[in-house]
Short mmCIF file of C-alpha atoms and ligand atoms in Angstrom, two decimals:
data_model
loop_
_atom_site.label_atom_id
_atom_site.label_comp_id
_atom_site.label_asym_id
_atom_site.label_seq_id
_atom_site.Cartn_x
_atom_site.Cartn_y
_atom_site.Cartn_z
CA UNK A 555 24.20 -37.52 17.21
CA UNK A 556 24.18 -33.86 16.35
CA UNK A 557 21.02 -32.18 17.37
CA UNK A 558 18.80 -31.58 14.31
CA UNK A 559 18.34 -27.66 13.60
CA UNK A 560 14.71 -26.56 13.75
CA UNK A 561 13.22 -24.41 11.05
CA UNK A 562 13.62 -20.78 11.98
CA UNK A 563 10.21 -19.33 13.28
CA UNK A 564 10.66 -16.18 11.29
CA UNK A 565 11.06 -18.22 8.13
CA UNK A 566 9.56 -21.51 8.95
CA UNK A 567 9.55 -22.96 5.28
CA UNK A 568 12.79 -21.12 4.05
CA UNK A 569 11.10 -18.98 1.93
CA UNK A 570 14.15 -16.73 1.78
CA UNK A 571 16.04 -19.43 0.15
CA UNK A 572 13.67 -19.46 -2.94
CA UNK A 573 15.07 -15.88 -3.53
CA UNK A 574 17.84 -14.76 -5.86
CA UNK A 575 21.29 -13.29 -4.39
CA UNK A 576 19.92 -9.53 -5.72
CA UNK A 577 16.54 -10.16 -4.10
CA UNK A 578 17.84 -11.10 -0.78
CA UNK A 579 20.40 -8.25 -1.04
CA UNK A 580 17.72 -5.67 -1.60
CA UNK A 581 15.46 -7.36 0.89
CA UNK A 582 18.43 -7.10 3.93
CA UNK A 583 19.03 -3.61 2.76
CA UNK A 584 15.46 -2.37 3.34
CA UNK A 585 15.21 -4.34 6.50
CA UNK A 586 18.37 -2.89 8.07
CA UNK A 587 17.15 0.67 6.94
CA UNK A 588 13.72 -0.13 8.74
CA UNK A 589 15.56 -1.48 11.81
CA UNK A 590 18.05 1.29 12.16
CA UNK A 591 16.25 4.26 10.99
CA UNK A 592 12.35 3.97 11.40
CA UNK A 593 11.83 1.31 14.25
CA UNK A 594 13.39 3.61 16.81
CA UNK A 595 11.20 6.59 15.66
CA UNK A 596 7.93 5.20 14.39
CA UNK A 597 5.91 5.02 17.79
CA UNK A 598 6.47 8.44 18.40
CA UNK A 599 5.77 9.57 14.83
CA UNK A 600 2.54 7.58 14.87
CA UNK A 601 1.46 8.94 18.59
CA UNK A 602 2.21 12.57 17.27
CA UNK A 603 0.42 11.90 13.88
CA UNK A 604 3.54 13.07 12.34
CA UNK A 605 4.94 12.37 8.97
CA UNK A 606 8.64 12.45 8.78
CA UNK A 607 9.20 14.22 5.22
CA UNK A 608 12.89 13.59 5.31
CA UNK A 609 12.21 9.95 5.04
CA UNK A 610 11.18 10.54 1.32
CA UNK A 611 14.51 11.33 0.11
CA UNK A 612 16.13 8.49 1.93
CA UNK A 613 13.83 6.18 0.17
CA UNK A 614 14.75 7.79 -3.15
CA UNK A 615 18.29 7.53 -2.41
CA UNK A 616 17.89 3.85 -1.95
CA UNK A 617 16.23 3.48 -5.31
CA UNK A 618 12.76 2.40 -3.89
CA UNK A 619 10.76 5.28 -5.51
CA UNK A 620 9.24 3.75 -8.51
CA UNK A 621 11.69 0.90 -8.51
CA UNK A 622 9.70 -1.34 -10.78
CA UNK A 623 9.92 1.27 -13.68
CA UNK A 624 12.83 1.67 -15.84
CA UNK A 625 14.42 4.78 -17.44
CA UNK A 626 13.85 8.55 -16.19
CA UNK A 627 15.98 7.84 -13.23
CA UNK A 628 14.02 4.81 -11.81
CA UNK A 629 15.80 1.65 -10.45
CA UNK A 630 14.45 -0.82 -13.01
CA UNK A 631 13.91 -3.62 -10.35
CA UNK A 632 11.48 -6.68 -10.56
CA UNK A 633 8.12 -7.15 -9.41
CA UNK A 634 9.46 -9.52 -6.60
CA UNK A 635 12.18 -6.93 -5.75
CA UNK A 636 9.25 -4.18 -5.23
CA UNK A 637 7.28 -6.60 -3.39
CA UNK A 638 10.26 -7.63 -1.02
CA UNK A 639 10.60 -3.67 -0.56
CA UNK A 640 6.99 -3.50 0.52
CA UNK A 641 7.03 -6.23 2.69
CA UNK A 642 10.24 -5.04 4.61
CA UNK A 643 8.88 -1.29 4.68
CA UNK A 644 5.28 -2.37 6.13
CA UNK A 645 7.20 -4.43 8.86
CA UNK A 646 8.14 -0.98 9.91
CA UNK A 647 4.77 0.75 9.18
CA UNK A 648 1.97 0.41 6.88
CA UNK A 649 2.59 4.48 6.37
CA UNK A 650 6.00 3.74 4.89
CA UNK A 651 4.65 1.51 2.31
CA UNK A 652 1.70 3.48 1.45
CA UNK A 653 4.05 6.23 0.73
CA UNK A 654 6.15 4.03 -1.69
CA UNK A 655 2.69 2.49 -3.06
CA UNK A 656 1.36 5.87 -3.94
CA UNK A 657 4.67 7.29 -5.16
CA UNK A 658 5.72 4.28 -7.21
CA UNK A 659 2.65 2.49 -8.26
CA UNK A 660 -0.10 5.46 -8.28
CA UNK A 661 1.69 8.56 -9.29
CA UNK A 662 4.68 7.50 -11.28
CA UNK A 663 3.39 4.37 -12.67
CA UNK A 664 0.48 6.17 -14.65
CA UNK A 665 2.96 9.02 -15.81
CA UNK A 666 5.32 6.26 -17.26
CA UNK A 667 2.49 4.15 -18.71
CA UNK A 668 0.12 6.95 -20.28
CA UNK A 669 2.24 10.27 -20.22
CA UNK A 670 3.81 11.76 -23.12
CA UNK A 671 7.56 11.88 -23.48
CA UNK A 672 8.01 15.41 -22.22
CA UNK A 673 5.57 14.59 -19.14
CA UNK A 674 7.76 11.47 -18.23
CA UNK A 675 11.14 13.79 -18.68
CA UNK A 676 9.58 16.53 -16.74
CA UNK A 677 8.23 14.55 -13.59
CA UNK A 678 9.76 11.02 -13.41
CA UNK A 679 13.46 11.75 -12.55
CA UNK A 680 12.82 14.02 -9.34
CA UNK A 681 10.02 11.71 -8.42
CA UNK A 682 12.40 8.85 -8.36
CA UNK A 683 14.85 10.88 -6.01
CA UNK A 684 11.95 12.04 -4.01
CA UNK A 685 12.36 15.54 -4.48
CA UNK A 686 9.08 15.44 -6.13
CA UNK A 687 6.19 13.77 -4.19
CA UNK A 688 2.95 12.56 -6.00
CA UNK A 689 -0.51 11.83 -5.05
CA UNK A 690 -3.24 9.94 -6.52
CA UNK A 691 -6.89 11.31 -6.71
CA UNK A 692 -9.67 8.94 -7.58
CA UNK A 693 -11.78 8.41 -4.47
CA UNK A 694 -14.56 11.27 -3.74
CA UNK A 695 -16.79 11.85 -0.90
CA UNK A 696 -19.63 10.10 -2.51
CA UNK A 697 -17.65 7.63 -4.91
CA UNK A 698 -15.41 5.21 -3.08
CA UNK A 699 -15.75 1.58 -3.98
CA UNK A 700 -17.62 2.51 -7.15
CA UNK A 701 -15.12 5.21 -8.51
CA UNK A 702 -16.86 5.25 -11.79
CA UNK A 703 -19.71 7.24 -10.43
CA UNK A 704 -17.17 10.22 -9.60
CA UNK A 705 -18.39 13.77 -10.16
CA UNK A 706 -15.09 15.53 -10.70
CA UNK A 707 -15.19 16.97 -14.21
CA UNK A 708 -12.79 18.39 -16.59
CA UNK A 709 -14.20 20.71 -19.43
CA UNK A 710 -12.21 21.79 -22.49
CA UNK A 711 -11.34 25.29 -22.60
CA UNK A 712 -9.51 26.60 -25.70
CA UNK A 713 -6.49 24.40 -25.82
CA UNK A 714 -6.64 23.65 -22.04
CA UNK A 715 -9.01 22.09 -19.46
CA UNK A 716 -11.06 23.41 -16.41
CA UNK A 717 -11.34 20.86 -13.34
CA UNK A 718 -14.18 20.97 -10.92
CA UNK A 719 -14.54 18.64 -8.29
CA UNK A 720 -13.53 17.20 -4.85
CA UNK A 721 -11.29 14.07 -4.12
CA UNK A 722 -10.81 12.68 -0.66
CA UNK A 723 -8.38 10.43 0.84
CA UNK A 724 -5.43 11.28 -1.39
CA UNK A 725 -2.29 9.76 0.47
CA UNK A 726 0.79 12.14 0.30
CA UNK A 727 -1.97 14.80 -0.82
CA UNK A 728 -0.57 17.42 1.79
CA UNK A 729 3.07 17.02 0.63
CA UNK A 730 2.50 16.49 -3.02
CA UNK A 731 4.04 18.56 -5.55
CA UNK A 732 1.84 16.89 -8.37
CA UNK A 733 -1.67 15.20 -8.32
CA UNK A 734 -2.66 12.57 -10.46
CA UNK A 735 -6.32 13.34 -10.87
CA UNK A 736 -8.90 11.42 -12.69
CA UNK A 737 -11.86 13.43 -13.81
CA UNK A 738 -14.87 12.67 -16.16
CA UNK A 739 -14.60 14.38 -19.71
CA UNK A 740 -16.91 14.36 -22.69
CA UNK A 741 -14.72 11.41 -24.06
CA UNK A 742 -14.78 9.41 -20.84
CA UNK A 743 -12.36 9.35 -17.54
CA UNK A 744 -8.97 11.09 -18.46
CA UNK A 745 -6.11 11.58 -15.95
CA UNK A 746 -4.58 14.91 -15.25
CA UNK A 747 -1.41 16.05 -13.72
CA UNK A 748 -2.03 18.89 -11.58
CA UNK A 749 1.11 20.71 -9.91
CA UNK A 750 0.68 22.18 -6.47
CA UNK A 751 -0.03 25.84 -6.45
CA UNK A 752 -2.36 25.88 -9.70
CA UNK A 753 -4.89 28.37 -9.04
CA UNK A 754 -8.33 26.86 -7.83
CA UNK A 755 -6.43 23.86 -6.36
CA UNK A 756 -6.34 23.63 -2.78
CA UNK A 757 -5.64 20.78 -0.22
CA UNK A 758 -6.97 19.96 3.14
CA UNK A 759 -5.71 17.65 5.72
CA UNK A 760 -7.88 15.06 6.98
CA UNK A 761 -7.19 14.65 10.94
CA UNK A 762 -8.20 12.87 13.96
CA UNK A 763 -7.29 9.20 12.17
CA UNK A 764 -6.65 6.29 14.57
CA UNK A 765 -5.03 4.57 11.67
CA UNK A 766 -2.14 5.24 9.50
CA UNK A 767 -1.28 8.32 11.46
CA UNK A 768 2.37 8.51 10.28
CA UNK A 769 1.03 8.91 6.91
CA UNK A 770 -0.38 12.04 5.04
CA UNK A 771 -4.24 11.81 3.96
CA UNK A 772 -5.80 14.84 2.29
CA UNK A 773 -8.74 15.99 0.46
CA UNK A 774 -8.14 17.73 -2.97
CA UNK A 775 -10.50 20.56 -3.99
CA UNK A 776 -10.59 22.01 -7.43
CA UNK A 777 -12.62 24.93 -8.17
CA UNK A 778 -12.45 26.44 -11.56
CA UNK A 779 -8.97 25.01 -11.74
CA UNK A 780 -7.33 25.93 -15.32
CA UNK A 781 -5.01 23.58 -16.79
CA UNK A 782 -3.08 23.70 -19.55
CA UNK A 783 -2.92 21.18 -22.59
CA UNK A 784 0.32 19.56 -21.22
CA UNK A 785 -1.79 18.45 -17.92
CA UNK A 786 -3.48 15.67 -19.88
CA UNK A 787 -2.27 12.17 -19.91
CA UNK A 788 -2.46 11.20 -23.31
CA UNK A 789 -2.39 7.57 -23.21
CA UNK A 790 -5.45 6.25 -21.81
CA UNK A 791 -9.26 7.25 -21.77
CA UNK A 792 -11.77 5.46 -19.64
CA UNK A 793 -11.89 3.78 -16.25
CA UNK A 794 -9.18 1.38 -17.35
CA UNK A 795 -6.77 4.21 -16.58
CA UNK A 796 -7.47 4.63 -12.90
CA UNK A 797 -8.15 1.03 -12.42
CA UNK A 798 -4.96 -0.31 -14.01
CA UNK A 799 -3.13 1.81 -11.57
CA UNK A 800 -4.59 0.05 -8.69
CA UNK A 801 -3.30 -3.39 -9.87
CA UNK A 802 0.40 -2.01 -9.21
CA UNK A 803 -0.37 -0.90 -5.93
CA UNK A 804 -2.41 -3.75 -4.78
CA UNK A 805 0.44 -5.91 -5.77
CA UNK A 806 2.72 -4.19 -3.17
CA UNK A 807 0.18 -4.53 -0.71
CA UNK A 808 -0.17 -8.43 -1.19
CA UNK A 809 3.58 -8.27 0.11
CA UNK A 810 3.52 -5.51 2.76
CA UNK A 811 0.64 -6.70 4.58
CA UNK A 812 2.75 -9.91 5.45
CA UNK A 813 5.31 -7.54 6.54
CA UNK A 814 3.20 -6.03 9.43
CA UNK A 815 1.89 -9.58 9.99
CA UNK A 816 5.46 -10.96 10.55
CA UNK A 817 6.43 -7.94 12.96
CA UNK A 818 3.08 -8.94 14.95
CA UNK A 819 3.83 -12.47 15.06
CA UNK A 820 7.67 -11.85 16.15
CA UNK A 821 6.50 -9.60 18.95
CA UNK A 822 3.91 -12.11 20.17
CA UNK A 823 6.46 -14.87 20.18
CA UNK A 824 9.04 -13.21 22.04
CA UNK A 825 6.31 -12.36 24.71
CA UNK A 826 4.92 -15.77 24.76
CA UNK A 827 8.40 -17.11 25.90
CA UNK A 828 9.21 -14.29 28.49
CA UNK A 829 5.81 -13.28 30.21
CA UNK A 830 5.07 -15.90 33.06
CA UNK A 831 1.66 -16.52 34.35
CA UNK A 832 0.67 -19.56 36.71
CA UNK A 833 4.47 -20.26 37.07
CA UNK A 834 5.08 -20.43 33.43
CA UNK A 835 5.61 -18.92 30.21
CA UNK A 836 2.38 -18.20 28.57
CA UNK A 837 3.84 -19.84 25.45
CA UNK A 838 3.93 -23.13 27.11
CA UNK A 839 0.07 -23.12 27.37
CA UNK A 840 -1.70 -25.01 24.52
CA UNK A 841 -3.95 -22.24 23.55
CA UNK A 842 -1.22 -19.94 23.04
CA UNK A 843 0.80 -22.42 21.07
CA UNK A 844 -2.50 -22.67 18.72
CA UNK A 845 -2.61 -19.09 18.32
CA UNK A 846 0.94 -18.74 17.36
CA UNK A 847 0.87 -21.68 14.97
CA UNK A 848 -2.05 -20.55 13.34
CA UNK A 849 -0.45 -17.01 12.86
CA UNK A 850 2.45 -18.68 11.39
CA UNK A 851 0.79 -20.86 9.11
CA UNK A 852 -1.10 -17.98 7.72
CA UNK A 853 2.10 -15.79 7.39
CA UNK A 854 3.97 -18.38 5.55
CA UNK A 855 1.00 -19.39 3.11
CA UNK A 856 0.60 -15.55 2.84
CA UNK A 857 4.47 -15.14 1.74
CA UNK A 858 4.06 -18.19 -0.64
CA UNK A 859 1.26 -16.61 -2.55
CA UNK A 860 2.85 -12.99 -2.70
CA UNK A 861 5.97 -14.78 -4.16
CA UNK A 862 3.87 -16.85 -6.42
CA UNK A 863 2.27 -13.84 -7.64
CA UNK A 864 5.36 -11.89 -7.94
CA UNK A 865 6.93 -14.34 -10.29
CA UNK A 866 3.68 -14.52 -12.36
CA UNK A 867 3.96 -10.73 -12.55
CA UNK A 868 7.68 -10.74 -13.62
CA UNK A 869 6.73 -13.17 -16.18
CA UNK A 870 4.04 -10.94 -17.47
CA UNK A 871 1.29 -13.50 -16.55
CA UNK A 872 -0.60 -11.72 -13.52
CA UNK A 873 -4.22 -11.11 -14.12
CA UNK A 874 -5.91 -8.39 -12.11
CA UNK A 875 -8.27 -10.81 -10.41
CA UNK A 876 -5.18 -12.89 -9.18
CA UNK A 877 -3.87 -9.76 -7.50
CA UNK A 878 -7.33 -9.27 -5.98
CA UNK A 879 -7.03 -12.74 -4.60
CA UNK A 880 -3.69 -11.91 -3.04
CA UNK A 881 -5.01 -8.65 -1.65
CA UNK A 882 -8.08 -10.09 -0.07
CA UNK A 883 -6.29 -12.89 1.56
CA UNK A 884 -3.04 -11.26 2.72
CA UNK A 885 -4.59 -8.10 4.27
CA UNK A 886 -7.29 -10.35 5.81
CA UNK A 887 -5.07 -12.84 7.13
CA UNK A 888 -2.51 -9.96 8.52
CA UNK A 889 -5.44 -8.55 10.39
CA UNK A 890 -6.31 -11.69 12.06
CA UNK A 891 -2.52 -12.31 12.98
CA UNK A 892 -2.30 -8.60 14.34
CA UNK A 893 -5.68 -9.25 16.39
CA UNK A 894 -4.24 -12.63 17.50
CA UNK A 895 -0.94 -11.02 18.63
CA UNK A 896 -2.84 -8.59 20.52
CA UNK A 897 -4.49 -11.08 22.82
CA UNK A 898 -0.91 -12.85 23.27
CA UNK A 899 0.13 -9.48 24.65
CA UNK A 900 -2.82 -9.00 26.98
CA UNK A 901 -3.19 -5.13 28.29
CA UNK A 902 0.42 -4.43 27.22
CA UNK A 903 -1.02 -5.01 23.64
CA UNK A 904 -2.96 -2.17 23.56
CA UNK A 905 -0.09 0.21 24.22
CA UNK A 906 2.30 1.92 21.71
CA UNK A 907 5.20 0.19 23.80
CA UNK A 908 4.78 -2.68 21.54
CA UNK A 909 4.05 -2.32 17.70
CA UNK A 910 1.01 -4.74 17.65
CA UNK A 911 -1.70 -2.26 18.00
CA UNK A 912 -0.19 0.33 15.84
CA UNK A 913 0.20 -2.38 12.85
CA UNK A 914 -3.63 -3.55 13.75
CA UNK A 915 -5.07 -0.10 13.42
CA UNK A 916 -3.17 0.40 10.22
CA UNK A 917 -4.27 -2.90 8.73
CA UNK A 918 -7.86 -1.67 9.05
CA UNK A 919 -7.00 1.00 6.53
CA UNK A 920 -5.22 -1.61 4.30
CA UNK A 921 -8.32 -3.73 4.50
CA UNK A 922 -10.45 -0.87 3.00
CA UNK A 923 -8.10 1.04 0.88
CA UNK A 924 -7.13 -0.11 -2.71
CA UNK A 925 -10.55 -2.00 -2.91
CA UNK A 926 -12.24 -3.14 0.28
CA UNK A 927 -12.20 -6.88 1.09
CA UNK A 928 -16.00 -6.97 -0.02
CA UNK A 929 -14.83 -5.60 -3.39
CA UNK A 930 -11.94 -8.04 -4.09
CA UNK A 931 -14.53 -10.90 -3.03
CA UNK A 932 -16.74 -9.66 -5.81
CA UNK A 933 -13.79 -9.39 -8.39
CA UNK A 934 -12.80 -12.94 -7.79
CA UNK A 935 -16.62 -13.92 -7.67
CA UNK A 936 -17.13 -12.41 -11.15
CA UNK A 937 -14.05 -14.06 -12.38
CA UNK A 938 -15.17 -17.82 -11.35
CA UNK A 939 -18.97 -17.39 -11.98
CA UNK A 940 -18.99 -15.06 -14.78
CA UNK A 941 -21.67 -13.20 -12.88
CA UNK A 942 -21.31 -9.54 -11.81
CA UNK A 943 -22.47 -8.73 -8.21
CA UNK A 944 -21.07 -5.29 -7.61
CA UNK A 945 -24.48 -3.76 -8.86
P1 TGC B 1293 -15.53 -2.14 -14.95
O1 TGC B 1293 -16.72 -1.98 -15.75
O2 TGC B 1293 -15.31 -3.49 -14.55
O3 TGC B 1293 -14.40 -1.80 -16.10
C1 TGC B 1293 -14.33 -0.62 -16.55
C2 TGC B 1293 -12.88 -0.63 -17.27
O4 TGC B 1293 -11.68 -0.80 -16.55
C3 TGC B 1293 -11.04 -1.99 -16.94
N1 TGC B 1293 -10.63 -2.74 -15.80
C4 TGC B 1293 -9.33 -2.69 -15.35
N2 TGC B 1293 -8.43 -2.68 -15.98
C5 TGC B 1293 -7.15 -2.70 -15.71
N3 TGC B 1293 -7.13 -3.25 -14.39
C6 TGC B 1293 -8.23 -3.70 -13.58
N4 TGC B 1293 -7.86 -4.25 -12.52
C7 TGC B 1293 -9.40 -3.20 -14.04
N5 TGC B 1293 -10.67 -3.41 -13.56
C8 TGC B 1293 -11.40 -3.09 -14.74
C9 TGC B 1293 -12.20 -2.73 -17.86
O5 TGC B 1293 -11.50 -3.79 -18.64
C10 TGC B 1293 -13.13 -1.86 -18.33
O6 TGC B 1293 -12.29 -1.44 -19.67
P2 TGC B 1293 -12.72 -0.88 -21.09
O7 TGC B 1293 -11.92 -0.92 -21.80
O8 TGC B 1293 -13.83 -2.22 -21.33
O9 TGC B 1293 -13.72 0.08 -20.54
O10 TGC B 1293 -15.61 -1.19 -13.85
P3 TGC B 1293 -16.24 -0.55 -12.93
O11 TGC B 1293 -16.35 0.75 -12.73
O12 TGC B 1293 -17.63 -1.58 -12.92
O13 TGC B 1293 -15.36 -1.29 -11.58
C11 TGC B 1293 -15.73 -2.30 -10.76
C12 TGC B 1293 -14.59 -2.44 -9.64
C13 TGC B 1293 -15.75 -2.34 -8.44
C14 TGC B 1293 -14.18 -3.70 -9.38
C15 TGC B 1293 -13.89 -0.86 -9.54
O14 TGC B 1293 -14.40 0.01 -9.39
C16 TGC B 1293 -12.83 -1.28 -8.19
O15 TGC B 1293 -11.86 -1.68 -8.10
N6 TGC B 1293 -13.45 -0.46 -7.11
C17 TGC B 1293 -12.58 -0.48 -6.17
C18 TGC B 1293 -11.92 1.05 -6.15
C19 TGC B 1293 -10.93 1.20 -5.27
O16 TGC B 1293 -9.98 0.20 -5.21
N7 TGC B 1293 -10.12 2.58 -5.21
C20 TGC B 1293 -8.84 2.75 -4.63
C21 TGC B 1293 -8.55 4.13 -4.62
S1 TGC B 1293 -6.70 4.47 -4.71
C22 TGC B 1293 -6.65 3.80 -2.93
O17 TGC B 1293 -6.98 3.32 -2.29
C23 TGC B 1293 -5.31 4.13 -2.66
S2 TGC B 1293 -4.60 3.84 -1.07
C24 TGC B 1293 -2.87 3.69 -1.33
C25 TGC B 1293 -2.08 3.65 -0.11
O18 TGC B 1293 -1.97 4.55 0.66
O19 TGC B 1293 -1.29 2.79 -0.07
P1 FAD B 1294 -17.71 2.78 0.59
O1 FAD B 1294 -17.50 2.48 -0.78
O2 FAD B 1294 -18.76 3.50 1.04
O3 FAD B 1294 -17.74 1.31 1.18
C1 FAD B 1294 -18.38 1.15 2.58
C2 FAD B 1294 -18.69 -0.46 2.66
O4 FAD B 1294 -19.65 -0.89 1.83
C3 FAD B 1294 -17.24 -1.32 2.67
O5 FAD B 1294 -17.18 -2.17 3.47
C4 FAD B 1294 -17.76 -1.85 1.00
O6 FAD B 1294 -17.12 -3.06 1.08
C5 FAD B 1294 -19.04 -2.07 1.17
N1 FAD B 1294 -19.65 -2.15 -0.24
C6 FAD B 1294 -19.57 -1.12 -1.17
N2 FAD B 1294 -20.15 -1.54 -2.49
C7 FAD B 1294 -20.42 -2.65 -2.13
C8 FAD B 1294 -21.13 -3.85 -2.91
N3 FAD B 1294 -21.30 -3.57 -4.31
N4 FAD B 1294 -21.20 -5.24 -2.38
C9 FAD B 1294 -20.74 -5.28 -1.08
N5 FAD B 1294 -20.33 -4.37 -0.44
C10 FAD B 1294 -20.12 -3.27 -0.94
N6 FAD B 1294 -8.43 6.82 -2.48
C11 FAD B 1294 -7.52 7.41 -3.51
O7 FAD B 1294 -8.32 7.84 -4.54
N7 FAD B 1294 -6.25 7.89 -3.37
C12 FAD B 1294 -5.69 7.43 -2.22
O8 FAD B 1294 -4.46 7.75 -2.08
C13 FAD B 1294 -6.09 6.90 -0.97
N8 FAD B 1294 -5.77 6.36 0.09
C14 FAD B 1294 -6.31 6.16 1.13
C15 FAD B 1294 -5.79 6.25 2.50
C16 FAD B 1294 -6.45 5.91 3.54
C17 FAD B 1294 -5.77 5.78 5.10
C18 FAD B 1294 -7.75 5.23 3.37
C19 FAD B 1294 -8.72 4.64 4.43
C20 FAD B 1294 -8.41 5.28 2.20
C21 FAD B 1294 -7.77 5.74 0.94
N9 FAD B 1294 -8.33 6.09 -0.38
C22 FAD B 1294 -7.59 6.41 -1.32
C23 FAD B 1294 -9.84 5.81 -0.47
C24 FAD B 1294 -10.10 4.15 -0.45
O9 FAD B 1294 -9.64 3.77 -1.65
C25 FAD B 1294 -11.30 3.96 -0.25
O10 FAD B 1294 -11.64 4.23 1.26
C26 FAD B 1294 -12.00 2.80 -0.58
O11 FAD B 1294 -12.01 2.48 -2.13
C27 FAD B 1294 -13.54 2.39 0.01
O12 FAD B 1294 -14.20 3.45 -0.39
P2 FAD B 1294 -15.17 4.07 0.97
O13 FAD B 1294 -14.63 4.25 2.00
O14 FAD B 1294 -16.07 5.29 0.30
O15 FAD B 1294 -16.23 2.92 1.41
#
């Protein structure tokens, strides 16, 4: 009797089989790129806190920037395809997925959704190729989880505006040619497109990070920064503007976190089979197997959750609170998986010789940005109780 094949450890539930041909092809293409181009370099980039700027155009040429948008040079891919790209990019490094999230979901998406026809034509095609990088300024030094407390203001000056304020933690800020900045106006919160080099606009790097070291984080400073009328995003007023952008980026993180988790699981699994202690592979000890199986269970559940949310999104049925549930679960579990993987690697787990500690440190940022796990808990809590616990 032929031996019964065992499920593949890296796709135990056969989730790849739930994908269509186009989805599998896109996933395989991004995965090869990460394996051949990113994996050999990422430890050096991370250690040197170096952002490889040349990667932006490469991602653009693969059609991954603003990939879930249509027209204006964008690839017009589905939500599931966008998610799969995030999954495979983050298996390389969360910084790579951050770059794509911010460019596509936080910079291009608001222009595509709320911009004038002229703004779309002006910015989107060069953002899709990667020639123009965008960043997103919502968080401020005193305004993180509660962005509605922002102090940045835009006041009318003739036909245009004057911007004053301080944004912090803008991913891509130092390399961006355009910043999407959210500011308080007399009508409510509005979005502005601020080109690099505008007088009164300066950018300062945030250094000494021990997480997302291969990603640019910046402060954006606006001092009597004069903007023309063409800078205003005409299509949205109020906090719904910036918060709706977050749904897009959070969705990508639901998938991406599972990529980082898978990379940690794969590394720990391999190590458990080759590392001998007490005369046998550590993977033969029951406690190690329990760790590996717990990791696998959460990885596969997280993948199913991501795919389910992706299918809902493609059907136009995904609610922001459902995205919150996905971000909460998948990032929390990814971090647990990374920590468990670290223990399986023992002392080697703290070196950059293996990808685990890098992913683990990156995931600490992912747990915090795009809404902390506490905030997503409260968003889901409000959805099920009807009671608001933020304030
Ligand atoms: P709230 O009073 O609840 O709502 C104000 C208005 O906004 C609407 N709204 C949404 N619309 C679309 N999508 C959502 N998810 C929305 N959430 C709220 C809402 O309907 C209302 O509209 P209207 O028309 O009635 O005015 O707002 P609030 O200010 O009380 O906020 C509640 C809370 C805490 C959930 C929100 O502030 C929040 O999500 N806080 C977390 C902040 C956050 O996630 N910041 C992320 C910054 S960007 C980032 O981290 C990028 S990292 C990227 C990377 O490198 O990958
Ligand atoms: P705080 O809001 O000060 O929170 C501190 C702690 O208090 C958290 O544990 C939080 O959950 C908890 N807390 C706060 N309020 C409550 C409450 N009501 N109930 C219970 N607990 C609560 N922002 C941008 O605008 N653009 C970007 O591109 C961007 N990129 C980022 C990149 C990185 C690497 C990082 C680390 C952050 C980035 N951010 C960006 C900022 C990010 O969105 C914020 O850090 C995040 O929203 C949390 O804000 P905070 O850091 O000020 O923490």
